[in-house]
Each structure stands twice: as structure tokens, then as C-alpha cells.
GROMACS .gro file of N, CA, C and O in nm:
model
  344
    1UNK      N    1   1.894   2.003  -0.092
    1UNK     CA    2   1.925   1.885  -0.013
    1UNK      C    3   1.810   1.850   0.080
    1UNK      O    4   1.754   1.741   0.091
    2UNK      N    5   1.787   1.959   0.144
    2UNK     CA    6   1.642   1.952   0.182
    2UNK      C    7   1.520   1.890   0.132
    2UNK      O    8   1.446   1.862   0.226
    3UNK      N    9   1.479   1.864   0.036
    3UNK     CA   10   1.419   1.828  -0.065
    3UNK      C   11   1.451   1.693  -0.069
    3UNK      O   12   1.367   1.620  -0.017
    4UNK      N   13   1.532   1.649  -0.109
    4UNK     CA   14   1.576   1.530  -0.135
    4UNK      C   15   1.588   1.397   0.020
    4UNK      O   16   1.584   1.275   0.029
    5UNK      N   17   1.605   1.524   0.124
    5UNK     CA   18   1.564   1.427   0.241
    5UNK      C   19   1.414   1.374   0.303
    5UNK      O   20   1.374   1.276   0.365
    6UNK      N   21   1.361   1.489   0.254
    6UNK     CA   22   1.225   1.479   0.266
    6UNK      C   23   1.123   1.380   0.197
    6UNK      O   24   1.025   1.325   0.248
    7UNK      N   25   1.182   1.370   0.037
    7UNK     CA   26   1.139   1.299  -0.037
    7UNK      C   27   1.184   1.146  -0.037
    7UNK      O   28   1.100   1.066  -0.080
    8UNK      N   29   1.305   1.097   0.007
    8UNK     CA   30   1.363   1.027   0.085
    8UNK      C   31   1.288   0.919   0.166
    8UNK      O   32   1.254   0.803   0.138
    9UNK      N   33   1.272   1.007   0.292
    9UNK     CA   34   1.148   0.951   0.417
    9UNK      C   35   1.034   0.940   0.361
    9UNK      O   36   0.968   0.850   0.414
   10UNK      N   37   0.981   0.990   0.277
   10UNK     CA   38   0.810   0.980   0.194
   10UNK      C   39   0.804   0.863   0.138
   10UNK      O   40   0.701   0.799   0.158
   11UNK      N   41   0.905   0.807   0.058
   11UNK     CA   42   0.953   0.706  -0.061
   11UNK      C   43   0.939   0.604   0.100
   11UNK      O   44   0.830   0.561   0.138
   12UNK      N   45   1.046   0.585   0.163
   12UNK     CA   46   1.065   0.475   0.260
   12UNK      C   47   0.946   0.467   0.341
   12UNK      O   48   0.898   0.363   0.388
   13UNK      N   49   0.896   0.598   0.355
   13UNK     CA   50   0.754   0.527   0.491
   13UNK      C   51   0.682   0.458   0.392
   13UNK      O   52   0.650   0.344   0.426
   14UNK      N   53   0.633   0.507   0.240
   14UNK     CA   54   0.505   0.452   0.174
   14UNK      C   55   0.531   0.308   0.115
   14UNK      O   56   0.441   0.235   0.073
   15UNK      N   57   0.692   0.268   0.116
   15UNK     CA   58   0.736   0.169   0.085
   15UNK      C   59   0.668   0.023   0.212
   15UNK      O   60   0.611  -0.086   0.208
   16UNK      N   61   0.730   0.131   0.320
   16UNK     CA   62   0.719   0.010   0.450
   16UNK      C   63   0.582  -0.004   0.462
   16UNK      O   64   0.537  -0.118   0.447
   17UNK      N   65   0.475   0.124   0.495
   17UNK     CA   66   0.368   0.072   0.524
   17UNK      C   67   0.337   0.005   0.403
   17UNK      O   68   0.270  -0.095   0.430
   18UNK      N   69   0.361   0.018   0.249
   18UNK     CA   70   0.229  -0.075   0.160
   18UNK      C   71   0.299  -0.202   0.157
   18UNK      O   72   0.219  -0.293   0.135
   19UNK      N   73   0.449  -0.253   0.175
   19UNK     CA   74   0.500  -0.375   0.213
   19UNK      C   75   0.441  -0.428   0.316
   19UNK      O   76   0.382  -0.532   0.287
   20UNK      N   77   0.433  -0.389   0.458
   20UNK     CA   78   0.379  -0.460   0.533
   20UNK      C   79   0.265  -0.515   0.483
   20UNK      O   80   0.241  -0.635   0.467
   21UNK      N   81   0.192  -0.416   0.457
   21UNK     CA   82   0.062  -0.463   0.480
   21UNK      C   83   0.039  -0.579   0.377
   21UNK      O   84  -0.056  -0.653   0.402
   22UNK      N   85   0.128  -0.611   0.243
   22UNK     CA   86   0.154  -0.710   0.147
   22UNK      C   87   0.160  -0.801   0.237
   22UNK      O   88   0.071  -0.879   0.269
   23UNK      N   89   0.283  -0.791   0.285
   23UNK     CA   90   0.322  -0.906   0.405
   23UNK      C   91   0.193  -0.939   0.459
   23UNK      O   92   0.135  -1.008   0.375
   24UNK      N   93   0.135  -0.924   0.541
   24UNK     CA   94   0.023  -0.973   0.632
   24UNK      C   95  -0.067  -1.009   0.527
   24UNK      O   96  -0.121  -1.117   0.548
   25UNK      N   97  -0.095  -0.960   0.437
   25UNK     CA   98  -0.213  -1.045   0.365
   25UNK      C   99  -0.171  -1.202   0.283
   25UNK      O  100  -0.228  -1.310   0.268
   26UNK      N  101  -0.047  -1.147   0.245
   26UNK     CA  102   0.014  -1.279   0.210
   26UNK      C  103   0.003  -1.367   0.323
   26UNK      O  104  -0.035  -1.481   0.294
   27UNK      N  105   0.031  -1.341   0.461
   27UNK     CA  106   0.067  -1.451   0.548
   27UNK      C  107  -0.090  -1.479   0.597
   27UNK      O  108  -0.103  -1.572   0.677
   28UNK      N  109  -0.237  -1.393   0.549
   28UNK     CA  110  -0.339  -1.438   0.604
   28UNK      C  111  -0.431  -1.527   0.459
   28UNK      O  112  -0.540  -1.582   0.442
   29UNK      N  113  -0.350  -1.506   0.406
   29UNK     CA  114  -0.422  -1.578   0.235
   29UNK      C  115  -0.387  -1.668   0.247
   29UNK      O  116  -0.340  -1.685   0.135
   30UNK      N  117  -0.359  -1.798   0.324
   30UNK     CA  118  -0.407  -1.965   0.351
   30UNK      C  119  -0.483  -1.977   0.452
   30UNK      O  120  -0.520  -2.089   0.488
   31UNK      N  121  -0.515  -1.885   0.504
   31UNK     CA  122  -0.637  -1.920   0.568
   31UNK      C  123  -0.800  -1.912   0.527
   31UNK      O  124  -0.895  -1.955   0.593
   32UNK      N  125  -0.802  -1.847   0.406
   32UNK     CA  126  -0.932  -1.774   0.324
   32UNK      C  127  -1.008  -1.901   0.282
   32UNK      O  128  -0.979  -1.998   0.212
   33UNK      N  129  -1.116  -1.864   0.351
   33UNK     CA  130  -1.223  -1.999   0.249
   33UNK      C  131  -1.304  -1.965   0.171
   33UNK      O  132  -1.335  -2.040   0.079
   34UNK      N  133  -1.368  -1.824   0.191
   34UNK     CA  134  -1.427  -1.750   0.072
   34UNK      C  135  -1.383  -1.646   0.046
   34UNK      O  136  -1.341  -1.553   0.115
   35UNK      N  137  -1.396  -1.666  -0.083
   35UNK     CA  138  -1.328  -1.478  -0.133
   35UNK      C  139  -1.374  -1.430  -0.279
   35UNK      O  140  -1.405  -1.525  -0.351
   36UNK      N  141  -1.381  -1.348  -0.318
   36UNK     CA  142  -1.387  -1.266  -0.425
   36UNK      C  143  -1.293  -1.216  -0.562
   36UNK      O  144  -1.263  -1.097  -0.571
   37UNK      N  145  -1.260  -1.292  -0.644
   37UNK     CA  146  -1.143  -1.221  -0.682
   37UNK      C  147  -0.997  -1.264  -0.671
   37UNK      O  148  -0.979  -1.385  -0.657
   38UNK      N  149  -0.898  -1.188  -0.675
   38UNK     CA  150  -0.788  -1.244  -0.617
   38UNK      C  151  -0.765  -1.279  -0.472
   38UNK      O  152  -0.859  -1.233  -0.406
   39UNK      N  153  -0.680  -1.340  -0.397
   39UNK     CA  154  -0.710  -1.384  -0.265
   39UNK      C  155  -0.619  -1.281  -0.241
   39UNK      O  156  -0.667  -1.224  -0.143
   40UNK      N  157  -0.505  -1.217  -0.276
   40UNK     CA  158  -0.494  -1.114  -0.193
   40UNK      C  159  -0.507  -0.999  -0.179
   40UNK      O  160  -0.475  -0.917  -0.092
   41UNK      N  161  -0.587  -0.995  -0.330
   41UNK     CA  162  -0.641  -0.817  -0.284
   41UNK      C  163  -0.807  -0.849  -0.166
   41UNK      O  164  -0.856  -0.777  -0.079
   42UNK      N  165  -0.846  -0.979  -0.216
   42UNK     CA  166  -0.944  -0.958  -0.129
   42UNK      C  167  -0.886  -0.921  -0.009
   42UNK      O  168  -0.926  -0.819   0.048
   43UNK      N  169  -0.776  -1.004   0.048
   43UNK     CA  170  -0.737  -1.026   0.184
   43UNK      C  171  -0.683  -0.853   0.259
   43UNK      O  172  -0.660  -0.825   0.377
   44UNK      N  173  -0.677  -0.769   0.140
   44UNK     CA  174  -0.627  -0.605   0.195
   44UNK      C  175  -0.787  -0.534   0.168
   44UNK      O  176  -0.850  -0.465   0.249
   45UNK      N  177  -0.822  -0.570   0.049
   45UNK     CA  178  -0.959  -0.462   0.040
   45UNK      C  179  -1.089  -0.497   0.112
   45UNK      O  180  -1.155  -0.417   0.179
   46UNK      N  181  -1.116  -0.613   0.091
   46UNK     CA  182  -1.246  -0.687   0.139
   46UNK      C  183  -1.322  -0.670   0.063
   46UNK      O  184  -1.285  -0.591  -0.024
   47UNK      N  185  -1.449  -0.721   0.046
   47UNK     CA  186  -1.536  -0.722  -0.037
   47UNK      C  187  -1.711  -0.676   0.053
   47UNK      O  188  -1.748  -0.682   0.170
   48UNK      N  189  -1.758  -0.645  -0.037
   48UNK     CA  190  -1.934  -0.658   0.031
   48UNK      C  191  -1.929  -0.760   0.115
   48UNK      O  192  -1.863  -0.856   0.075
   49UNK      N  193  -1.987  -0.771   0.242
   49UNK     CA  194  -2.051  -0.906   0.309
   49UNK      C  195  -2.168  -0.934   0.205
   49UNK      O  196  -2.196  -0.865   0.108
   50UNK      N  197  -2.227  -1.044   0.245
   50UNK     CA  198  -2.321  -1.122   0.181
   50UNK      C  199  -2.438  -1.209   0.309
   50UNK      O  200  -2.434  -1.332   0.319
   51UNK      N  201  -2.534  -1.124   0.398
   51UNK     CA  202  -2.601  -1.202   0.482
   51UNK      C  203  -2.456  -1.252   0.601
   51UNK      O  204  -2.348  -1.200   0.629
   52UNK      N  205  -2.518  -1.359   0.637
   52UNK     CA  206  -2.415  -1.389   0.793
   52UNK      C  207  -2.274  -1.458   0.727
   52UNK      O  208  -2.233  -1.549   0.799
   53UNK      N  209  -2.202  -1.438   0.620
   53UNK     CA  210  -2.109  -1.484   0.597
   53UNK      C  211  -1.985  -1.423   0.668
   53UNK      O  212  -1.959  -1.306   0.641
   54UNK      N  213  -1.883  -1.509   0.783
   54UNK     CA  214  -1.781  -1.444   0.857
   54UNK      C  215  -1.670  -1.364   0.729
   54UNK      O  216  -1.618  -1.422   0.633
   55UNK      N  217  -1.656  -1.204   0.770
   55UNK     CA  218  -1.558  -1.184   0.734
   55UNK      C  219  -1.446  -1.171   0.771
   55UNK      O  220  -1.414  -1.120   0.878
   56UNK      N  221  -1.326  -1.243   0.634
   56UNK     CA  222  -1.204  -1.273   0.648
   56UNK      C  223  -1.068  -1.195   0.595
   56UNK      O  224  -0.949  -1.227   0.598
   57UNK      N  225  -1.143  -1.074   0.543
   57UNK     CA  226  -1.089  -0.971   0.490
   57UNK      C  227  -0.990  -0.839   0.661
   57UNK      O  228  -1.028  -0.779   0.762
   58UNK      N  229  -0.867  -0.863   0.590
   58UNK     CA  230  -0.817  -0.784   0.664
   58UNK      C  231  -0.867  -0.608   0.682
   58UNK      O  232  -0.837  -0.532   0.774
   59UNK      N  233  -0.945  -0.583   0.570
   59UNK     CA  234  -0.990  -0.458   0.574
   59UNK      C  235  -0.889  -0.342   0.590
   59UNK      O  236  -0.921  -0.245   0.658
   60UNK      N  237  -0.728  -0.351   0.508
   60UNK     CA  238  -0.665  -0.247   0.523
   60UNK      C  239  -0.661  -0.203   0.430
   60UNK      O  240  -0.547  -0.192   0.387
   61UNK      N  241  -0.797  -0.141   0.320
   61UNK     CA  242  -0.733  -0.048   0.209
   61UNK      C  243  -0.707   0.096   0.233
   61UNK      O  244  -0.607   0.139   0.175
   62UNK      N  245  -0.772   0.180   0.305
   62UNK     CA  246  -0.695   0.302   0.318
   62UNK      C  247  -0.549   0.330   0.346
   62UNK      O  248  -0.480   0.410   0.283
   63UNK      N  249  -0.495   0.226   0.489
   63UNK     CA  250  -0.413   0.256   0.485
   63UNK      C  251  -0.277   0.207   0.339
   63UNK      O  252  -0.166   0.254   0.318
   64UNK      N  253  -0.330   0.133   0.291
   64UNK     CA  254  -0.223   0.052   0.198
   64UNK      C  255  -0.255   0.169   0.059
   64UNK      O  256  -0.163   0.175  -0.023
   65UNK      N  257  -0.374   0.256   0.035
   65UNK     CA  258  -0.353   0.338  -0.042
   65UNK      C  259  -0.268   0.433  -0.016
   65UNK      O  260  -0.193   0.477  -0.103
   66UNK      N  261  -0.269   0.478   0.114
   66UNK     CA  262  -0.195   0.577   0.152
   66UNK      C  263  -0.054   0.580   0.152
   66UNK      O  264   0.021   0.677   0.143
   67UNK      N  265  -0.024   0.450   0.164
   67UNK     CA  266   0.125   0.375   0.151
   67UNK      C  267   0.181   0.441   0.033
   67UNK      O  268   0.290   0.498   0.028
   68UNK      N  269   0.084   0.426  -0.073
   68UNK     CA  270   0.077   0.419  -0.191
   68UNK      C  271   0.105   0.553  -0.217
   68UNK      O  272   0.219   0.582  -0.254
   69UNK      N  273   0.023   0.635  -0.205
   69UNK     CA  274   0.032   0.766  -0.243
   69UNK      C  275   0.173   0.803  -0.167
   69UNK      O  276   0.236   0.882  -0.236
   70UNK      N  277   0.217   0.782  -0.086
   70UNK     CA  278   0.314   0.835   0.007
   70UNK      C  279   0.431   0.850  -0.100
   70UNK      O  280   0.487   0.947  -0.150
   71UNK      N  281   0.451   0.653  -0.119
   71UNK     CA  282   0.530   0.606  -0.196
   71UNK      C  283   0.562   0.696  -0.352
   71UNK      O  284   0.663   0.688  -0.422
   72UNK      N  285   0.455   0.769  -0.372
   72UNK     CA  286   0.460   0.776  -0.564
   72UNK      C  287   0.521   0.943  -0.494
   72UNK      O  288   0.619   0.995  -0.547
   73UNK      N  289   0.445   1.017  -0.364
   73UNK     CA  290   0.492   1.135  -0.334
   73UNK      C  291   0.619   1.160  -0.355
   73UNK      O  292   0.686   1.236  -0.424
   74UNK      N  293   0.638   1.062  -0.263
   74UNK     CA  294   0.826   1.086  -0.237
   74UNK      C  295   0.862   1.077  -0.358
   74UNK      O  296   0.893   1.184  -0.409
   75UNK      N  297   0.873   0.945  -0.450
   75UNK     CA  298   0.921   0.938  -0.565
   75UNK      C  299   0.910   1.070  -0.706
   75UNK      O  300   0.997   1.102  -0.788
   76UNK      N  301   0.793   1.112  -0.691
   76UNK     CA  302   0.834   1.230  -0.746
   76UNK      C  303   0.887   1.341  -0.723
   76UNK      O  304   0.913   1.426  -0.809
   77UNK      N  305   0.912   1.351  -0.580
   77UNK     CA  306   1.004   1.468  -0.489
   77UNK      C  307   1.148   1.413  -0.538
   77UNK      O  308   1.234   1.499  -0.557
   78UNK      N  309   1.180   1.287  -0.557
   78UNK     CA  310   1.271   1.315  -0.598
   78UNK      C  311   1.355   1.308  -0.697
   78UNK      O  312   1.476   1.323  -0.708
   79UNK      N  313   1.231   1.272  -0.797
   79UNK     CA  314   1.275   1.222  -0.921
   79UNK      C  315   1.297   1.388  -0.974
   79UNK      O  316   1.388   1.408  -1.054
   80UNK      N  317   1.231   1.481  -0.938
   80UNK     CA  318   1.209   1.651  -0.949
   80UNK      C  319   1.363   1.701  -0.926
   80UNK      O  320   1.446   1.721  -1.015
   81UNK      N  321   1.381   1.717  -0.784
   81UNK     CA  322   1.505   1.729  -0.785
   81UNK      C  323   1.619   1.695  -0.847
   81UNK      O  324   1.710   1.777  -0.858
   82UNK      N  325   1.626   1.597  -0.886
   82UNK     CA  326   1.722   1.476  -0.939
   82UNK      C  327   1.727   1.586  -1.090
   82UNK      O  328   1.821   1.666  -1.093
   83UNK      N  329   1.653   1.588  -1.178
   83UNK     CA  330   1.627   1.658  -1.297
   83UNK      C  331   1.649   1.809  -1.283
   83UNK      O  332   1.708   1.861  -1.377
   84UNK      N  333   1.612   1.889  -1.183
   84UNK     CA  334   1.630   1.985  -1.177
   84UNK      C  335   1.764   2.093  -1.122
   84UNK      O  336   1.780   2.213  -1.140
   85UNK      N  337   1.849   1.988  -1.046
   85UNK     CA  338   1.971   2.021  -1.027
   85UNK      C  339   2.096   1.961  -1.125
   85UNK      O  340   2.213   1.998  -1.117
   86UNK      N  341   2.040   1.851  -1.227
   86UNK     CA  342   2.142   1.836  -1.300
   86UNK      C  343   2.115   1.897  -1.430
   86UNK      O  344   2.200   1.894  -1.519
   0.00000   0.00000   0.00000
């Protein structure tokens, strides 16, 4: 049971942080006048600058990987359990 709470909170934090951070790039992707790519991965990863061009890149990929990894953690904590007690 232990296990399953743990894996639980892992699943929900990596959920919230890589949602948010969706959220905010979505809500900063009408403001983009240059970009690279898709507008909203630019708007989480950023790209190279290029000389004095302002950047408009939110610059959150670590944390939104980490979201990420959190997210797949938990999910296999408890996809494990789930299989292993039935």
C-alpha cells in the first residue's frame, strides 16, 4: 500500500508540474513573433539566440522534463504493483 501511495504522489506531482507548464506556454504562444519550429515547444524549450534577437522563449525545459520523468516514475510504480499483487 505503501507503494502505491508513493507512486500515486509521483504520477500527480509530474502530472501538475508538466501541465502547468503546458498551460503557460499555451497562454504565452500569442504573443511569439519569432520562433523556431512549433510555437509551443519553442515557447517551453527555446531555441539558440541568433545575434540581438529578443528572447521569447519561456526557457522551462528541465523543469517540464522532470515533470515528465516524475510522471512516467510514478506510473510505473504503479502499474508494478497493480500486476504484482494481482
Amino acid at each position: 500500500m505503501k507503494k502505491v501511495i508513493i507512486g500515486g504522489i509521483l504520477l500527480f506531482t509530474g502530472s501538475l508540474i508538466s501541465l502547468a507548464i503546458i498551460l503557460a506556454a499555451a497562454l504565452s504562444v500569442p504573443s511569439l513573433t519569432a520562433w523556431s519550429g512549433s510555437k509551443l515547444w519553442y515557447a517551453i524549450f527555446g531555441a539558440k539566440q541568433y545575434g540581438n534577437e529578443v528572447v521569447q522563449s519561456l526557457f522551462l525545459g528541465f523543469p517540464f522534463i522532470v515533470g515528465v520523468i516524475l510522471f512516467v516514475i510514478g506510473l510505473i510504480v504503479l502499474v508494478r504493483e497493480y500486476f504484482i499483487n494481482n
